[in-house]
Short mmCIF file of C-alpha atoms in Angstrom, two decimals:
data_model
loop_
_atom_site.label_atom_id
_atom_site.label_comp_id
_atom_site.label_asym_id
_atom_site.label_seq_id
_atom_site.Cartn_x
_atom_site.Cartn_y
_atom_site.Cartn_z
CA MET D 1 23.79 69.05 189.37
CA LYS D 2 26.10 71.93 189.08
CA ILE D 3 27.45 73.72 185.81
CA ILE D 4 30.33 76.15 186.17
CA LEU D 5 30.96 78.70 183.32
CA VAL D 6 34.37 80.35 183.03
CA ASN D 7 34.59 83.77 180.95
CA GLU D 8 37.49 85.33 179.22
CA ARG D 9 38.21 87.23 182.15
CA GLY D 10 38.65 84.34 184.47
CA GLY D 11 35.24 84.89 186.20
CA THR D 12 33.00 82.02 187.16
CA ARG D 13 29.13 81.82 187.26
CA THR D 14 27.52 78.59 188.51
CA PHE D 15 24.01 77.07 187.29
CA GLY D 16 22.32 74.28 189.43
CA PHE D 17 19.95 71.64 188.13
CA GLY D 18 17.41 69.48 189.70
CA GLY D 19 16.52 65.88 188.73
CA LEU D 20 14.07 67.04 186.02
CA SER D 21 16.29 69.68 184.42
CA ARG D 22 19.48 66.84 184.35
CA ALA D 23 17.06 64.83 182.33
CA LEU D 24 16.12 67.22 179.68
CA LEU D 25 20.17 68.00 179.49
CA GLY D 26 20.73 64.41 179.09
CA LEU D 27 18.34 64.09 175.89
CA CYS D 28 19.70 67.15 174.55
CA LEU D 29 23.29 66.18 174.73
CA LEU D 30 22.44 62.56 173.12
CA GLY D 31 20.54 64.14 170.62
CA LEU D 32 23.33 66.35 169.24
CA PRO D 33 25.36 63.22 167.34
CA VAL D 34 22.12 61.89 165.77
CA GLY D 35 21.24 65.35 164.47
CA ALA D 36 24.69 66.16 163.26
CA PHE D 37 24.51 62.80 161.42
CA LEU D 38 20.98 63.63 159.94
CA ILE D 39 21.93 66.78 158.63
CA GLY D 40 25.16 65.30 157.07
CA ALA D 41 23.41 62.72 155.29
CA ASN D 42 21.57 65.62 153.32
CA LEU D 43 24.52 67.58 152.59
CA PRO D 44 26.24 67.49 149.07
CA VAL D 45 29.74 65.51 148.86
CA ALA D 46 32.21 68.27 148.24
CA GLU D 47 34.58 67.75 145.67
CA THR D 48 38.11 66.69 146.43
CA ASP D 49 41.65 67.23 144.94
CA VAL D 50 41.37 63.92 143.42
CA PHE D 51 38.39 63.90 141.27
CA ASP D 52 36.78 67.22 140.14
CA SER D 53 34.92 68.37 137.34
CA ARG D 54 37.67 68.97 135.47
CA THR D 55 39.29 65.36 135.85
CA ALA D 56 35.57 64.04 135.04
CA LYS D 57 36.04 65.89 131.45
CA ALA D 58 39.62 64.69 130.59
CA TRP D 59 38.52 61.42 131.24
CA SER D 60 35.41 61.66 128.96
CA LYS D 61 37.58 63.57 126.32
CA ALA D 62 40.32 60.33 127.02
CA LEU D 63 37.49 57.91 126.40
CA ARG D 64 36.12 59.52 123.34
CA LYS D 65 39.76 59.55 121.59
CA GLN D 66 40.23 55.52 122.63
CA GLN D 67 36.96 55.07 120.94
CA GLU D 68 37.66 56.97 118.08
CA GLN D 69 41.20 55.01 117.38
CA ILE D 70 39.00 51.78 118.17
CA ASP D 71 36.64 52.68 114.98
CA GLU D 72 39.93 53.44 113.03
CA ALA D 73 41.66 50.44 113.55
CA ASP D 74 38.25 48.72 113.02
CA ARG D 75 38.45 50.36 109.70
CA GLU D 76 41.75 49.59 108.79
CA ALA D 77 41.37 45.91 109.74
CA ARG D 78 38.27 45.52 107.62
CA GLU D 79 40.07 47.27 104.45
CA GLN D 80 42.98 45.20 104.77
CA LEU D 81 41.09 41.93 104.91
CA THR D 82 39.22 43.27 101.84
CA ALA D 83 42.26 43.38 100.40
CA LEU D 84 43.65 40.50 101.37
CA THR D 85 40.57 38.82 99.98
CA VAL D 86 41.22 40.36 96.45
CA LYS D 87 44.96 39.18 96.79
CA LEU D 88 43.91 35.54 97.39
CA ALA D 89 41.34 35.47 94.91
CA GLU D 90 43.90 36.89 92.60
CA MET D 91 46.80 34.29 93.82
CA GLN D 92 44.04 31.60 93.20
CA ALA D 93 43.38 32.48 89.73
CA ARG D 94 47.36 32.89 89.09
CA LEU D 95 47.84 29.35 90.09
CA THR D 96 44.98 28.22 87.78
CA ARG D 97 46.65 29.97 84.84
CA LEU D 98 49.96 28.09 86.22
CA ASP D 99 48.35 24.88 86.29
CA ALA D 100 46.99 25.31 82.76
CA MET D 101 50.32 26.57 81.09
CA GLY D 102 52.23 23.56 82.75
CA GLU D 103 49.66 21.12 81.62
CA ARG D 104 49.34 22.61 78.02
CA LEU D 105 53.43 22.78 78.04
CA THR D 106 53.87 19.22 79.09
CA THR D 107 51.50 17.93 76.52
CA ALA D 108 53.30 19.70 73.90
CA ALA D 109 56.64 18.40 75.08
CA LYS D 110 55.40 15.07 74.92
CA LEU D 111 56.95 14.28 78.42
CA ASP D 112 56.09 10.99 80.33
CA GLU D 113 53.17 10.72 82.26
CA GLY D 114 53.38 12.01 85.39
CA GLU D 115 56.87 13.52 85.11
CA PHE D 116 55.29 16.97 85.83
CA GLN D 117 52.12 16.88 87.85
CA PHE D 118 50.73 20.67 87.73
CA GLY D 119 47.70 19.89 89.30
CA SER D 120 48.88 18.01 92.48
CA ALA D 121 50.33 19.34 95.58
CA PRO D 122 54.15 18.79 95.64
CA ALA D 123 55.37 15.75 97.43
CA VAL D 124 57.80 16.81 100.70
CA GLY D 125 59.14 15.09 103.38
CA GLY D 126 62.63 14.54 106.00
CA PRO D 127 63.49 13.36 108.86
CA GLU D 128 62.14 15.02 111.82
CA ASP D 129 64.54 17.62 113.96
CA PRO D 130 65.68 16.04 117.15
CA ALA D 131 65.39 19.49 118.84
CA PHE D 132 61.87 19.74 118.41
CA ALA D 133 61.12 16.12 118.92
CA GLY D 134 58.26 15.69 121.50
CA ALA D 135 58.29 19.42 122.16
CA SER D 136 55.28 19.97 125.03
CA GLU D 137 54.66 23.42 123.94
CA MET D 138 52.29 23.99 120.96
CA PRO D 139 53.41 25.76 118.14
CA TYR D 140 52.13 28.97 116.86
CA GLN D 141 48.93 29.04 115.10
CA PRO D 142 48.31 31.65 112.43
CA PRO D 143 45.02 32.81 111.30
CA GLU D 144 43.07 30.41 108.98
CA PHE D 145 43.21 33.02 106.14
CA LEU D 146 46.94 33.56 106.59
CA ASP D 147 47.40 29.59 106.11
CA VAL D 148 45.63 29.59 102.88
CA ILE D 149 47.65 32.76 101.64
CA GLY D 150 50.65 30.59 102.85
CA ASP D 151 49.56 27.53 101.03
CA LEU D 152 48.79 29.34 98.05
CA SER D 153 52.31 31.25 97.74
CA ASP D 154 54.00 27.67 98.12
CA GLN D 155 52.06 26.27 95.54
CA ILE D 156 52.67 29.22 93.20
CA GLU D 157 56.28 28.91 94.14
CA ASN D 158 56.53 25.17 93.44
CA ARG D 159 54.74 25.63 89.65
CA GLU D 160 57.04 28.44 89.15
CA MET D 161 59.79 26.10 89.73
CA GLN D 162 58.26 23.21 87.65
CA LEU D 163 57.55 25.77 84.98
CA GLY D 164 61.19 27.16 84.77
CA THR D 165 62.58 23.43 84.63
CA LEU D 166 60.06 22.88 81.94
CA GLU D 167 61.37 26.07 80.12
CA SER D 168 64.62 24.92 80.51
CA LEU D 169 63.91 21.22 79.41
CA LEU D 170 61.76 22.84 76.25
CA ALA D 171 64.61 25.56 75.54
CA ASN D 172 67.62 22.55 75.44
CA ARG D 173 65.26 20.39 73.49
CA HIS D 174 64.45 23.10 70.71
CA LEU D 175 68.40 23.91 70.65
CA GLN D 176 68.88 20.09 69.95
CA GLU D 177 66.19 20.16 67.56
CA GLU D 178 67.78 23.05 65.89
CA GLN D 179 71.48 21.77 65.89
CA PHE D 180 69.98 18.16 64.56
CA ILE D 181 70.95 17.86 61.08
CA ALA D 182 68.34 16.92 58.96
CA GLY D 183 66.89 17.45 55.30
CA ARG D 184 67.97 18.46 52.15
CA PRO D 185 70.24 21.80 51.74
CA ILE D 186 67.56 22.95 49.01
CA ALA D 187 63.87 24.00 48.51
CA ARG D 188 63.44 22.63 45.09
CA GLY D 189 65.72 20.46 42.85
CA TRP D 190 66.79 16.95 42.77
CA MET D 191 70.24 14.73 43.57
CA SER D 192 72.25 14.65 40.92
CA SER D 193 75.38 13.14 42.37
CA ARG D 194 75.67 10.94 45.39
CA TYR D 195 78.79 10.47 47.68
CA GLY D 196 81.82 8.42 47.09
CA TYR D 197 83.69 7.10 43.92
CA ARG D 198 82.42 8.82 40.56
CA THR D 199 83.60 9.67 37.38
CA ASP D 200 84.93 13.03 37.19
CA PRO D 201 82.84 15.13 35.01
CA PHE D 202 86.13 17.12 33.77
CA THR D 203 88.65 14.49 33.42
CA GLY D 204 86.50 11.39 33.07
CA ARG D 205 88.90 9.39 35.49
CA ARG D 206 87.47 7.65 38.51
CA THR D 207 87.63 10.21 41.60
CA TRP D 208 86.41 10.53 45.16
CA HIS D 209 83.53 12.60 45.75
CA ASN D 210 83.10 14.04 49.53
CA GLY D 211 79.46 15.21 49.28
CA LEU D 212 76.30 15.12 47.28
CA ASP D 213 75.18 17.19 44.53
CA PHE D 214 71.79 18.91 44.33
CA ALA D 215 70.49 20.23 40.91
CA GLY D 216 67.84 22.71 40.36
CA LYS D 217 66.98 26.21 38.79
CA ASN D 218 69.67 28.72 39.17
CA GLY D 219 69.09 31.31 42.05
CA SER D 220 66.61 29.07 43.62
CA ASP D 221 67.25 28.92 47.75
CA VAL D 222 69.94 27.03 49.45
CA VAL D 223 68.81 26.67 53.18
CA SER D 224 70.33 25.59 56.07
CA VAL D 225 69.98 21.98 57.41
CA ALA D 226 70.45 22.94 61.20
CA ALA D 227 70.77 25.83 63.33
CA GLY D 228 74.79 26.85 63.45
CA VAL D 229 77.28 29.81 63.34
CA VAL D 230 78.84 30.63 59.70
CA THR D 231 82.82 29.97 59.70
CA TRP D 232 83.07 30.38 56.03
CA ALA D 233 81.07 32.77 53.70
CA GLU D 234 83.16 33.41 50.27
CA ASP D 235 84.88 32.45 47.57
CA ARG D 236 86.88 29.13 48.09
CA TYR D 237 89.11 27.01 45.37
CA GLY D 238 86.84 24.47 43.80
CA TYR D 239 83.76 25.20 45.50
CA GLY D 240 83.17 28.50 44.26
CA GLN D 241 80.84 30.86 46.53
CA LEU D 242 80.63 28.73 49.88
CA VAL D 243 79.25 28.79 53.10
CA GLU D 244 80.58 26.73 56.10
CA ILE D 245 78.49 26.56 59.05
CA ASN D 246 79.17 25.08 62.47
CA HIS D 247 76.80 23.31 64.46
CA GLY D 248 78.37 22.32 67.45
CA ASN D 249 79.06 18.92 68.91
CA GLY D 250 81.53 18.23 66.09
CA TYR D 251 79.53 18.81 63.18
CA LYS D 252 79.82 21.21 60.28
CA THR D 253 78.12 21.43 56.58
CA ARG D 254 79.49 23.28 53.54
CA TYR D 255 77.24 24.69 50.58
CA GLY D 256 79.19 25.23 47.57
CA HIS D 257 78.63 26.60 43.81
CA ASN D 258 76.15 29.43 45.30
CA SER D 259 75.93 32.31 42.64
CA GLU D 260 74.80 34.87 45.74
CA LEU D 261 75.43 34.41 49.45
CA LYS D 262 73.01 35.63 51.60
CA VAL D 263 74.67 35.28 55.03
CA LYS D 264 78.29 36.74 56.49
CA LEU D 265 80.96 35.24 58.52
CA GLY D 266 79.83 35.01 62.47
CA ASP D 267 76.28 35.19 61.32
CA VAL D 268 74.15 32.88 63.72
CA VAL D 269 71.65 30.83 61.12
CA LYS D 270 68.30 28.81 61.90
CA LYS D 271 67.60 25.77 60.79
CA GLY D 272 65.84 26.34 57.34
CA GLN D 273 66.90 29.86 57.06
CA ILE D 274 68.19 30.55 53.41
CA ILE D 275 71.81 31.05 53.18
CA ALA D 276 72.41 31.60 49.30
CA LEU D 277 71.20 31.30 45.90
CA MET D 278 71.76 28.43 43.79
CA GLY D 279 74.42 28.80 40.86
CA SER D 280 77.22 27.30 39.19
CA SER D 281 80.52 29.04 40.57
CA GLY D 282 83.77 27.30 40.83
CA ARG D 283 84.23 24.14 39.45
CA SER D 284 81.03 23.19 38.05
CA THR D 285 78.87 22.30 34.89
CA GLY D 286 75.53 23.75 35.84
CA PRO D 287 73.31 25.22 38.73
CA HIS D 288 73.67 22.85 41.73
CA VAL D 289 74.74 22.77 45.51
CA HIS D 290 77.52 20.89 46.59
CA PHE D 291 76.51 19.51 50.17
CA GLU D 292 78.88 18.06 52.63
CA VAL D 293 78.85 16.96 56.31
CA TYR D 294 81.65 16.86 58.47
CA LYS D 295 81.99 15.14 61.77
CA ASN D 296 84.80 15.82 63.98
CA ASN D 297 86.59 17.29 60.91
CA ARG D 298 86.03 14.07 58.77
CA PRO D 299 83.81 13.86 55.67
CA VAL D 300 80.72 11.71 56.00
CA ASP D 301 78.02 10.54 53.76
CA PRO D 302 75.13 13.45 53.90
CA ALA D 303 72.68 10.95 52.57
CA SER D 304 72.13 9.44 55.93
CA TYR D 305 71.33 13.05 57.51
CA ILE D 306 69.04 14.34 54.59
CA ARG D 307 66.74 11.17 54.86
CA ARG D 308 66.19 12.53 58.74
CA THR D 309 62.46 13.68 59.40
CA GLY D 310 63.93 15.57 62.67
CA ARG D 311 63.50 14.83 66.48
#
């Protein structure tokens, strides 16, 4: 075996090897890759452009920031859950108060049993929407606590609606009771003359008397028998100092012969309110109140109204 080496100047040099030399050279050439592999296995891995120490630090910083965001989101979620729990308790307390108030008002109003049921859920229903009938997709299921809050909101809305209806009903009933003509126009006194024909105290002739007379002490209270609006509050021929009140629904009342008026034209008066003081003004023989009731501008017997006890 011969090996020829060529130098830079183009010169050559030849070496010759025997059998033993060739064997030793072969072993050396075979050992070079193995040695290179073993040496390479013990060398450290060099940093690359993709992953270096700065990249590792950036990732570490990003991970810490994400963990802080997760912790902050967890804290906010817990605070919101606490706030929702408090809100839920407030709504439950509010619903309880509404139920109690509704039951008391229903009892006070003497409504029919079952007309307003504040302690039970409202009855609802209706035909199924054909567009959603047999839908294969499952509907969205909100979290359980949102269901509870939604149910409470619906119940509160229903109770408030019932209370609003009840309030309107009671207001209308109260207004009707206020406008309901009943009772006597005086606080103290007695009936001294009835409705119908009688002997006129000035002429002695048989004449028609449009109202009732209630005698009493001069200066005693004269009261309205129903709520209404004052349509006359001054002197009127034959009546003396007169108060006339319109009660609506075609009704009005008159109170004559007063010594002093406590209301004026246009005033809104309540049932039982003092409107004048008893006197003897006008065509009168002594302190009394001449009381008249008109229905659709026609006089009617006040006796049937003073015997009423109210609604």
